[in-house]
Amino acid sequence: MKRQQSILSFFQKPLPGKQNISNEDDVLHGNRFPQAPAKRDSDTSTVPTAKDILPEVTGTDTPPEKLPRQVLPAKFSANGNTSRPTMFSSIMHKFAKVADVDISPARNKAENGSTSSCSTSNVFGAGSRIFKSETPSQNPLKDKGFEINSCGEGNPLQIENDVEMLGPETPVMQPAVSRLKRIQVDCNDFDKNNCSLLNSSKRLKLAEDSEKQSCAEVSEIANSKFEWLNPSSIRDADRRRPGDPLYDRRTLYIPPDVLKKMSACQKQYWSVKCQYMDVVIFFKVGKFYELYELDAEIGHKELDWKMTFSGVGKCRQVGISENGIEEAVQKLIARGYKVGRMEQMETSDQAKARGAGSVIQRKLVHVVTPSTIANDNIGPDAVHLLTLKEGSCKLDNGSTVYGFAFVDCAALRFWIGSISDDASCAALGALLLQVSPKEVIYESRGLSREAQRALKKYSSTGHTTLTPALSVTDFLDFSGVKELIDSKRYFKGSFYTLDTVSAGVMHHELAVCALGGLVNHLSRLMLDDVLCNGDILPYLVYRGCLRLDGQSLLNLEIFSNNVDGGTAGTLYKYLDNCVTYSGKRLLRTWICHPLKDVGEINDRLNVVEGFIAHPELSFTVAQYLRKIPDIERLLGRLKASVGSSALLLLPLIGEKALKQRVKTYGTLVKGLRVGIDLLKLLHEKEHEISSLSNILNVPLQSGNSGLDDLLNQFEATVDSDFPKYQDHVVSSSDAETLSVLIELLAENATRWSQVIHALNCVDVLRSFAVTASSSSGFMCRPALPISDSRSKNSCEENEGPVLKFKGLWHPYAALGASWETIVPNDLYLGADPTGNCPRTLLLTGPNMGGKSTLLRATCLAVILAQVCYVV
């Protein structure tokens, strides 16, 4: 017991009966809380002991329990009515963040004879002040229930709300704002007139000087030298202000008299930039690429480049050498920016040859956006750009019609179609989840409120950008789109014409109008090569497949889970054992469109069963597939270069572009060779795998017209002209030779696409076999009835459906679990031996009893039965 009393007395420090603060300036100059004076020998005040304060401790001889931390009540005065500070008041600063103190000058003068605000400059670095001097109406702590009256004796800290306690301000707690904006906010908060606190150390003075310097730099770079760029004066090309409903944020109005006074380089830049305000434009100057004004702010914020006042017209500017431009462009695109490059069309010597005062000619050659990127760094998923057009009138049944068009620029393919939907927008959700677009362009004034909500709902699962467009200028009518496509000769390289494709679409006028919006957007981005050489195809959301609307795709977690929106724990992830990128994209398409034709389903199941029965053949196929690059995108990239030799004529970048085309051509030819060798091997093994010929419907006959012999000729050109195609040293004659070879290869693009599709089918079917063989639980082949057979059962005579599962289990339940822990279930719907035909199962039970698991397992089993094996 004595031990307990001694421990308790240790935590209770002896306090003097009376303490005085000799000088309040100690508090204001850094010592926030007053210290007690040293004890004198003549002090006869008694010190209370633990026995006087606390009752006697009884019980076993064990260490005392830790007392709960006290919380400040509302309107609590730390010192009470006396001037003697308590132990609790000395640690009050640990419970609340002290900030934003306002002291009346008159009161300070009455108490100290001088005016002083209780604030200090930044001691610990930028953005971490102890105090900020603001007006009471701007006090953030007061808005949260805190009110700080003053700091000093007789004016204790008062806390109105004791529920929410603020901790130290850290970078994680700060909002995610740009670096420039953070500095501007800090600069505005810093008021040098109220910083009358004397510097007690060099650290305080250095911090204050650093902050003043930062504020001066930001105030200098924050304002543009051009008045028409300031937010208060900015207008679009038609002189509309941002508040106007028809304001076009893509354009900028520059007064004509100002444009006339600009230098030649300034005119080159601003004549292009005023039409592409939504694009970050790099301006080529010698061996550097530079960003100006608003684009310079983006480079300063996103890439942390130092901003200077130089470049075109001595304006705000950041830049990088030509060696680092590709990395900088990729970073900006990854962060959602559109990036364009104005290249030099001639060298400086060529410009001087035209005259002493001639300026190098420059031109915007191409614009890259996150939804039109087509390089090697985009990953396996397809990158789609979707345009949507809503019908102006409803159908007789109250449904709304939507026309749509989308493009995969990397594969050089366009799709158009239409859907009719009700107020739930389930079909529109199915389209968005099937296509998974990177960007959706829609009419800003022509889309209903229900459709806009659906766009936000089904686009929240991924990183989709919603871009409203002006219907007057961006979406032409049916006749206008037809005239534009015919005049520009768009889709001239497509196997199907626009008339043929639109004839198969129910509401073809709306679909063509949506295509017009897509064509207009790509033409503005300098992607005419994609439009001229792209393939156009029809797209059907529901026809010929199991109907999976948008809400079902979300609830069943087909492509994204409901936790973080990732692919973990999804049906796509469960079935994905594909080797090639193009195989992964086909797998997604098959899951979106489960087959309804029993014959086609059995053909796929026969191939899967053959791969399971012959694992050595499955292993050999995987070895071949690993040697094949993404030939689907390589073929699209070469097709896009047909007839586009202007880029090769540019100085500096022309040689680089030619070198890249040589590498693409050689890689595609060698990849096709590996793929055709694999198809030839599978044709030889056709007797081991039934129905394989139905899947691999590719003519590989010999002769001059055979794909095998044709590919041998292209291989010979690679070996003779470009033996080191991976790092070929280009010459002046390579451009013409390569152009002819690419045109010959593109003439048979449809046949090469058949080869690529057959390889993708092999990859996906082998993936199904791997999933069925390596699953933690048992998987079996579903028994599907033949469509022309009839049973004597009353339900089957009435063409009623029958659904029967024995030992069904959820496919995701086996991930990371042993088979003994899984509880299988039997399900029988549609017919039973008694002659009844139950169509509905009423399932009851306690919470967490597995009701929803059985429901989802049944739905997933139906999908799997029409795609591959069933768990």
mmCIF file of N, CA, C and O in Angstrom, residues 567-639:
data_model
loop_
_atom_site.group_PDB
_atom_site.id
_atom_site.type_symbol
_atom_site.label_atom_id
_atom_site.label_comp_id
_atom_site.label_asym_id
_atom_site.label_seq_id
_atom_site.Cartn_x
_atom_site.Cartn_y
_atom_site.Cartn_z
ATOM 1 N N THR A 567 -9.975 -5.065 -59.891
ATOM 2 C CA THR A 567 -10.353 -6.342 -60.505
ATOM 3 C C THR A 567 -10.229 -7.518 -59.550
ATOM 4 O O THR A 567 -10.615 -8.634 -59.916
ATOM 5 N N ALA A 568 -9.706 -7.297 -58.347
ATOM 6 C CA ALA A 568 -9.561 -8.402 -57.402
ATOM 7 C C ALA A 568 -10.937 -8.925 -56.989
ATOM 8 O O ALA A 568 -11.829 -8.160 -56.636
ATOM 9 N N GLY A 569 -11.103 -10.261 -57.036
ATOM 10 C CA GLY A 569 -12.370 -10.857 -56.641
ATOM 11 C C GLY A 569 -13.480 -10.697 -57.658
ATOM 12 O O GLY A 569 -14.657 -10.705 -57.290
ATOM 13 N N THR A 570 -13.155 -10.556 -58.939
ATOM 14 C CA THR A 570 -14.148 -10.407 -59.993
ATOM 15 C C THR A 570 -14.142 -11.643 -60.890
ATOM 16 O O THR A 570 -13.191 -12.429 -60.891
ATOM 17 N N LEU A 571 -15.207 -11.794 -61.655
ATOM 18 C CA LEU A 571 -15.283 -12.921 -62.587
ATOM 19 C C LEU A 571 -14.209 -12.814 -63.659
ATOM 20 O O LEU A 571 -13.624 -13.821 -64.071
ATOM 21 N N TYR A 572 -13.942 -11.599 -64.121
ATOM 22 C CA TYR A 572 -12.900 -11.415 -65.127
ATOM 23 C C TYR A 572 -11.537 -11.855 -64.596
ATOM 24 O O TYR A 572 -10.776 -12.540 -65.287
ATOM 25 N N LYS A 573 -11.231 -11.481 -63.364
ATOM 26 C CA LYS A 573 -9.954 -11.871 -62.773
ATOM 27 C C LYS A 573 -9.891 -13.379 -62.556
ATOM 28 O O LYS A 573 -8.824 -14.000 -62.704
ATOM 29 N N TYR A 574 -11.028 -13.989 -62.222
ATOM 30 C CA TYR A 574 -11.059 -15.430 -61.963
ATOM 31 C C TYR A 574 -10.777 -16.225 -63.236
ATOM 32 O O TYR A 574 -10.110 -17.268 -63.190
ATOM 33 N N LEU A 575 -11.264 -15.742 -64.370
ATOM 34 C CA LEU A 575 -11.095 -16.469 -65.634
ATOM 35 C C LEU A 575 -9.855 -16.055 -66.414
ATOM 36 O O LEU A 575 -9.529 -16.699 -67.413
ATOM 37 N N ASP A 576 -9.191 -15.008 -66.001
ATOM 38 C CA ASP A 576 -8.085 -14.455 -66.790
ATOM 39 C C ASP A 576 -6.791 -15.218 -66.514
ATOM 40 O O ASP A 576 -6.119 -14.994 -65.511
ATOM 41 N N ASN A 577 -6.465 -16.116 -67.424
ATOM 42 C CA ASN A 577 -5.148 -16.757 -67.466
ATOM 43 C C ASN A 577 -4.550 -16.605 -68.856
ATOM 44 O O ASN A 577 -3.744 -17.438 -69.287
ATOM 45 N N CYS A 578 -4.955 -15.542 -69.546
ATOM 46 C CA CYS A 578 -4.488 -15.311 -70.907
ATOM 47 C C CYS A 578 -3.027 -14.881 -70.909
ATOM 48 O O CYS A 578 -2.537 -14.277 -69.949
ATOM 49 N N VAL A 579 -2.363 -15.162 -72.007
ATOM 50 C CA VAL A 579 -0.947 -14.841 -72.148
ATOM 51 C C VAL A 579 -0.770 -13.514 -72.886
ATOM 52 O O VAL A 579 0.062 -12.693 -72.508
ATOM 53 N N THR A 580 -1.557 -13.290 -73.940
ATOM 54 C CA THR A 580 -1.403 -12.096 -74.769
ATOM 55 C C THR A 580 -2.362 -11.000 -74.329
ATOM 56 O O THR A 580 -3.415 -11.258 -73.742
ATOM 57 N N TYR A 581 -1.985 -9.752 -74.637
ATOM 58 C CA TYR A 581 -2.853 -8.616 -74.340
ATOM 59 C C TYR A 581 -4.143 -8.684 -75.148
ATOM 60 O O TYR A 581 -5.231 -8.383 -74.633
ATOM 61 N N SER A 582 -4.026 -9.037 -76.418
ATOM 62 C CA SER A 582 -5.230 -9.109 -77.248
ATOM 63 C C SER A 582 -6.152 -10.226 -76.783
ATOM 64 O O SER A 582 -7.375 -10.116 -76.908
ATOM 65 N N GLY A 583 -5.600 -11.289 -76.225
ATOM 66 C CA GLY A 583 -6.438 -12.339 -75.665
ATOM 67 C C GLY A 583 -7.221 -11.860 -74.453
ATOM 68 O O GLY A 583 -8.385 -12.228 -74.267
ATOM 69 N N LYS A 584 -6.614 -11.049 -73.632
ATOM 70 C CA LYS A 584 -7.316 -10.481 -72.471
ATOM 71 C C LYS A 584 -8.478 -9.593 -72.915
ATOM 72 O O LYS A 584 -9.545 -9.578 -72.284
ATOM 73 N N ARG A 585 -8.289 -8.838 -73.982
ATOM 74 C CA ARG A 585 -9.375 -7.979 -74.470
ATOM 75 C C ARG A 585 -10.524 -8.812 -75.037
ATOM 76 O O ARG A 585 -11.698 -8.456 -74.849
ATOM 77 N N LEU A 586 -10.217 -9.911 -75.720
ATOM 78 C CA LEU A 586 -11.281 -10.787 -76.223
ATOM 79 C C LEU A 586 -12.011 -11.474 -75.081
ATOM 80 O O LEU A 586 -13.235 -11.678 -75.144
ATOM 81 N N LEU A 587 -11.306 -11.844 -74.027
ATOM 82 C CA LEU A 587 -11.953 -12.449 -72.861
ATOM 83 C C LEU A 587 -12.993 -11.503 -72.273
ATOM 84 O O LEU A 587 -14.099 -11.938 -71.918
ATOM 85 N N ARG A 588 -12.676 -10.249 -72.180
ATOM 86 C CA ARG A 588 -13.643 -9.280 -71.664
ATOM 87 C C ARG A 588 -14.877 -9.220 -72.558
ATOM 88 O O ARG A 588 -16.007 -9.134 -72.077
ATOM 89 N N THR A 589 -14.675 -9.258 -73.879
ATOM 90 C CA THR A 589 -15.808 -9.224 -74.804
ATOM 91 C C THR A 589 -16.682 -10.458 -74.648
ATOM 92 O O THR A 589 -17.921 -10.363 -74.675
ATOM 93 N N TRP A 590 -16.092 -11.626 -74.490
ATOM 94 C CA TRP A 590 -16.865 -12.858 -74.328
ATOM 95 C C TRP A 590 -17.668 -12.840 -73.029
ATOM 96 O O TRP A 590 -18.794 -13.332 -72.987
ATOM 97 N N ILE A 591 -17.089 -12.314 -71.962
ATOM 98 C CA ILE A 591 -17.825 -12.260 -70.690
ATOM 99 C C ILE A 591 -19.003 -11.286 -70.802
ATOM 100 O O ILE A 591 -20.067 -11.522 -70.227
ATOM 101 N N CYS A 592 -18.823 -10.194 -71.546
ATOM 102 C CA CYS A 592 -19.920 -9.240 -71.729
ATOM 103 C C CYS A 592 -21.062 -9.836 -72.547
ATOM 104 O O CYS A 592 -22.219 -9.438 -72.374
ATOM 105 N N HIS A 593 -20.749 -10.769 -73.441
ATOM 106 C CA HIS A 593 -21.743 -11.321 -74.355
ATOM 107 C C HIS A 593 -21.749 -12.853 -74.268
ATOM 108 O O HIS A 593 -21.255 -13.537 -75.172
ATOM 109 N N PRO A 594 -22.304 -13.423 -73.194
ATOM 110 C CA PRO A 594 -22.413 -14.892 -73.116
ATOM 111 C C PRO A 594 -23.311 -15.422 -74.237
ATOM 112 O O PRO A 594 -24.363 -14.857 -74.537
ATOM 113 N N LEU A 595 -22.878 -16.500 -74.865
ATOM 114 C CA LEU A 595 -23.584 -17.033 -76.033
ATOM 115 C C LEU A 595 -24.952 -17.587 -75.656
ATOM 116 O O LEU A 595 -25.173 -18.044 -74.527
ATOM 117 N N LYS A 596 -25.861 -17.574 -76.635
ATOM 118 C CA LYS A 596 -27.172 -18.192 -76.474
ATOM 119 C C LYS A 596 -27.347 -19.395 -77.401
ATOM 120 O O LYS A 596 -28.219 -20.226 -77.166
ATOM 121 N N ASP A 597 -26.534 -19.466 -78.442
ATOM 122 C CA ASP A 597 -26.616 -20.591 -79.364
ATOM 123 C C ASP A 597 -25.927 -21.806 -78.756
ATOM 124 O O ASP A 597 -24.730 -21.760 -78.435
ATOM 125 N N VAL A 598 -26.687 -22.906 -78.602
ATOM 126 C CA VAL A 598 -26.145 -24.099 -77.937
ATOM 127 C C VAL A 598 -25.018 -24.711 -78.746
ATOM 128 O O VAL A 598 -24.018 -25.203 -78.195
ATOM 129 N N GLY A 599 -25.118 -24.678 -80.068
ATOM 130 C CA GLY A 599 -24.060 -25.250 -80.901
ATOM 131 C C GLY A 599 -22.739 -24.525 -80.734
ATOM 132 O O GLY A 599 -21.676 -25.156 -80.610
ATOM 133 N N GLU A 600 -22.775 -23.206 -80.711
ATOM 134 C CA GLU A 600 -21.541 -22.441 -80.519
ATOM 135 C C GLU A 600 -20.967 -22.654 -79.120
ATOM 136 O O GLU A 600 -19.735 -22.721 -78.949
ATOM 137 N N ILE A 601 -21.838 -22.757 -78.129
ATOM 138 C CA ILE A 601 -21.353 -23.003 -76.767
ATOM 139 C C ILE A 601 -20.651 -24.350 -76.693
ATOM 140 O O ILE A 601 -19.559 -24.476 -76.105
ATOM 141 N N ASN A 602 -21.242 -25.385 -77.284
ATOM 142 C CA ASN A 602 -20.625 -26.723 -77.243
ATOM 143 C C ASN A 602 -19.320 -26.765 -78.018
ATOM 144 O O ASN A 602 -18.408 -27.517 -77.652
ATOM 145 N N ASP A 603 -19.197 -25.975 -79.086
ATOM 146 C CA ASP A 603 -17.917 -25.932 -79.811
ATOM 147 C C ASP A 603 -16.811 -25.400 -78.902
ATOM 148 O O ASP A 603 -15.691 -25.947 -78.879
ATOM 149 N N ARG A 604 -17.101 -24.352 -78.157
ATOM 150 C CA ARG A 604 -16.100 -23.832 -77.220
ATOM 151 C C ARG A 604 -15.790 -24.852 -76.127
ATOM 152 O O ARG A 604 -14.618 -25.058 -75.774
ATOM 153 N N LEU A 605 -16.826 -25.492 -75.599
ATOM 154 C CA LEU A 605 -16.607 -26.448 -74.517
ATOM 155 C C LEU A 605 -15.805 -27.652 -74.994
ATOM 156 O O LEU A 605 -15.014 -28.217 -74.225
ATOM 157 N N ASN A 606 -15.978 -28.047 -76.247
ATOM 158 C CA ASN A 606 -15.190 -29.167 -76.788
ATOM 159 C C ASN A 606 -13.701 -28.835 -76.821
ATOM 160 O O ASN A 606 -12.855 -29.673 -76.502
ATOM 161 N N VAL A 607 -13.381 -27.590 -77.204
ATOM 162 C CA VAL A 607 -11.972 -27.192 -77.251
ATOM 163 C C VAL A 607 -11.396 -27.119 -75.840
ATOM 164 O O VAL A 607 -10.265 -27.569 -75.595
ATOM 165 N N VAL A 608 -12.166 -26.568 -74.898
ATOM 166 C CA VAL A 608 -11.692 -26.509 -73.511
ATOM 167 C C VAL A 608 -11.458 -27.910 -72.973
ATOM 168 O O VAL A 608 -10.447 -28.184 -72.304
ATOM 169 N N GLU A 609 -12.381 -28.821 -73.251
ATOM 170 C CA GLU A 609 -12.224 -30.196 -72.790
ATOM 171 C C GLU A 609 -10.998 -30.854 -73.413
ATOM 172 O O GLU A 609 -10.285 -31.637 -72.762
ATOM 173 N N GLY A 610 -10.715 -30.524 -74.681
ATOM 174 C CA GLY A 610 -9.522 -31.081 -75.325
ATOM 175 C C GLY A 610 -8.240 -30.577 -74.701
ATOM 176 O O GLY A 610 -7.281 -31.345 -74.509
ATOM 177 N N PHE A 611 -8.181 -29.278 -74.349
ATOM 178 C CA PHE A 611 -6.986 -28.750 -73.685
ATOM 179 C C PHE A 611 -6.808 -29.363 -72.297
ATOM 180 O O PHE A 611 -5.668 -29.596 -71.859
ATOM 181 N N ILE A 612 -7.914 -29.620 -71.592
ATOM 182 C CA ILE A 612 -7.802 -30.245 -70.275
ATOM 183 C C ILE A 612 -7.295 -31.681 -70.410
ATOM 184 O O ILE A 612 -6.468 -32.139 -69.603
ATOM 185 N N ALA A 613 -7.752 -32.386 -71.442
ATOM 186 C CA ALA A 613 -7.330 -33.776 -71.638
ATOM 187 C C ALA A 613 -5.896 -33.874 -72.143
ATOM 188 O O ALA A 613 -5.265 -34.926 -71.988
ATOM 189 N N HIS A 614 -5.363 -32.836 -72.754
ATOM 190 C CA HIS A 614 -3.994 -32.858 -73.301
ATOM 191 C C HIS A 614 -3.214 -31.673 -72.714
ATOM 192 O O HIS A 614 -3.012 -30.655 -73.389
ATOM 193 N N PRO A 615 -2.776 -31.767 -71.480
ATOM 194 C CA PRO A 615 -2.054 -30.637 -70.859
ATOM 195 C C PRO A 615 -0.740 -30.312 -71.543
ATOM 196 O O PRO A 615 -0.284 -29.167 -71.500
ATOM 197 N N GLU A 616 -0.107 -31.328 -72.193
ATOM 198 C CA GLU A 616 1.153 -31.051 -72.879
ATOM 199 C C GLU A 616 0.929 -30.127 -74.073
ATOM 200 O O GLU A 616 1.771 -29.269 -74.381
ATOM 201 N N LEU A 617 -0.209 -30.289 -74.755
ATOM 202 C CA LEU A 617 -0.520 -29.398 -75.866
ATOM 203 C C LEU A 617 -0.821 -27.997 -75.355
ATOM 204 O O LEU A 617 -0.418 -26.994 -75.969
ATOM 205 N N SER A 618 -1.507 -27.889 -74.233
ATOM 206 C CA SER A 618 -1.773 -26.583 -73.640
ATOM 207 C C SER A 618 -0.477 -25.877 -73.263
ATOM 208 O O SER A 618 -0.348 -24.654 -73.446
ATOM 209 N N PHE A 619 0.501 -26.627 -72.775
ATOM 210 C CA PHE A 619 1.796 -26.040 -72.418
ATOM 211 C C PHE A 619 2.531 -25.555 -73.663
ATOM 212 O O PHE A 619 3.148 -24.480 -73.664
ATOM 213 N N THR A 620 2.478 -26.324 -74.743
ATOM 214 C CA THR A 620 3.129 -25.920 -75.992
ATOM 215 C C THR A 620 2.494 -24.667 -76.574
ATOM 216 O O THR A 620 3.189 -23.764 -77.068
ATOM 217 N N VAL A 621 1.166 -24.587 -76.497
ATOM 218 C CA VAL A 621 0.467 -23.403 -77.001
ATOM 219 C C VAL A 621 0.884 -22.162 -76.211
ATOM 220 O O VAL A 621 1.097 -21.084 -76.781
ATOM 221 N N ALA A 622 1.013 -22.314 -74.910
ATOM 222 C CA ALA A 622 1.420 -21.176 -74.085
ATOM 223 C C ALA A 622 2.824 -20.695 -74.453
ATOM 224 O O ALA A 622 3.097 -19.481 -74.434
ATOM 225 N N GLN A 623 3.719 -21.605 -74.788
ATOM 226 C CA GLN A 623 5.070 -21.211 -75.184
ATOM 227 C C GLN A 623 5.057 -20.396 -76.477
ATOM 228 O O GLN A 623 5.806 -19.423 -76.616
ATOM 229 N N TYR A 624 4.224 -20.801 -77.420
ATOM 230 C CA TYR A 624 4.097 -20.032 -78.659
ATOM 231 C C TYR A 624 3.518 -18.642 -78.380
ATOM 232 O O TYR A 624 3.982 -17.632 -78.924
ATOM 233 N N LEU A 625 2.468 -18.593 -77.572
ATOM 234 C CA LEU A 625 1.780 -17.328 -77.315
ATOM 235 C C LEU A 625 2.686 -16.311 -76.615
ATOM 236 O O LEU A 625 2.550 -15.101 -76.828
ATOM 237 N N ARG A 626 3.580 -16.792 -75.784
ATOM 238 C CA ARG A 626 4.481 -15.868 -75.074
ATOM 239 C C ARG A 626 5.451 -15.175 -76.026
ATOM 240 O O ARG A 626 6.015 -14.131 -75.678
ATOM 241 N N LYS A 627 5.669 -15.731 -77.198
ATOM 242 C CA LYS A 627 6.574 -15.128 -78.177
ATOM 243 C C LYS A 627 5.872 -14.129 -79.088
ATOM 244 O O LYS A 627 6.538 -13.474 -79.900
ATOM 245 N N ILE A 628 4.543 -14.020 -78.965
ATOM 246 C CA ILE A 628 3.781 -13.154 -79.863
ATOM 247 C C ILE A 628 3.553 -11.808 -79.184
ATOM 248 O O ILE A 628 2.985 -11.752 -78.087
ATOM 249 N N PRO A 629 3.966 -10.697 -79.790
ATOM 250 C CA PRO A 629 3.679 -9.372 -79.217
ATOM 251 C C PRO A 629 2.210 -9.005 -79.447
ATOM 252 O O PRO A 629 1.413 -9.826 -79.915
ATOM 253 N N ASP A 630 1.852 -7.793 -79.118
ATOM 254 C CA ASP A 630 0.475 -7.318 -79.330
ATOM 255 C C ASP A 630 0.322 -6.963 -80.806
ATOM 256 O O ASP A 630 0.292 -5.797 -81.201
ATOM 257 N N ILE A 631 0.189 -8.008 -81.643
ATOM 258 C CA ILE A 631 0.161 -7.793 -83.097
ATOM 259 C C ILE A 631 -1.126 -7.103 -83.540
ATOM 260 O O ILE A 631 -1.162 -6.519 -84.634
ATOM 261 N N GLU A 632 -2.168 -7.156 -82.738
ATOM 262 C CA GLU A 632 -3.397 -6.442 -83.095
ATOM 263 C C GLU A 632 -3.152 -4.935 -83.129
ATOM 264 O O GLU A 632 -3.569 -4.236 -84.067
ATOM 265 N N ARG A 633 -2.478 -4.408 -82.139
ATOM 266 C CA ARG A 633 -2.169 -2.977 -82.119
ATOM 267 C C ARG A 633 -1.052 -2.622 -83.092
ATOM 268 O O ARG A 633 -1.036 -1.518 -83.653
ATOM 269 N N LEU A 634 -0.115 -3.538 -83.298
ATOM 270 C CA LEU A 634 0.942 -3.274 -84.273
ATOM 271 C C LEU A 634 0.361 -3.142 -85.678
ATOM 272 O O LEU A 634 0.778 -2.277 -86.455
ATOM 273 N N LEU A 635 -0.615 -3.987 -86.008
ATOM 274 C CA LEU A 635 -1.253 -3.889 -87.309
ATOM 275 C C LEU A 635 -2.013 -2.572 -87.446
ATOM 276 O O LEU A 635 -1.974 -1.924 -88.501
ATOM 277 N N GLY A 636 -2.699 -2.167 -86.402
ATOM 278 C CA GLY A 636 -3.390 -0.882 -86.449
ATOM 279 C C GLY A 636 -2.443 0.284 -86.597
ATOM 280 O O GLY A 636 -2.732 1.260 -87.304
ATOM 281 N N ARG A 637 -1.293 0.210 -85.959
ATOM 282 C CA ARG A 637 -0.324 1.301 -86.056
ATOM 283 C C ARG A 637 0.255 1.411 -87.468
ATOM 284 O O ARG A 637 0.445 2.526 -87.984
ATOM 285 N N LEU A 638 0.498 0.279 -88.110
ATOM 286 C CA LEU A 638 1.008 0.321 -89.478
ATOM 287 C C LEU A 638 -0.062 0.793 -90.458
ATOM 288 O O LEU A 638 0.226 1.532 -91.403
ATOM 289 N N LYS A 639 -1.292 0.366 -90.259
ATOM 290 C CA LYS A 639 -2.373 0.825 -91.132
ATOM 291 C C LYS A 639 -2.548 2.339 -91.034
ATOM 292 O O LYS A 639 -2.842 2.999 -92.030
#
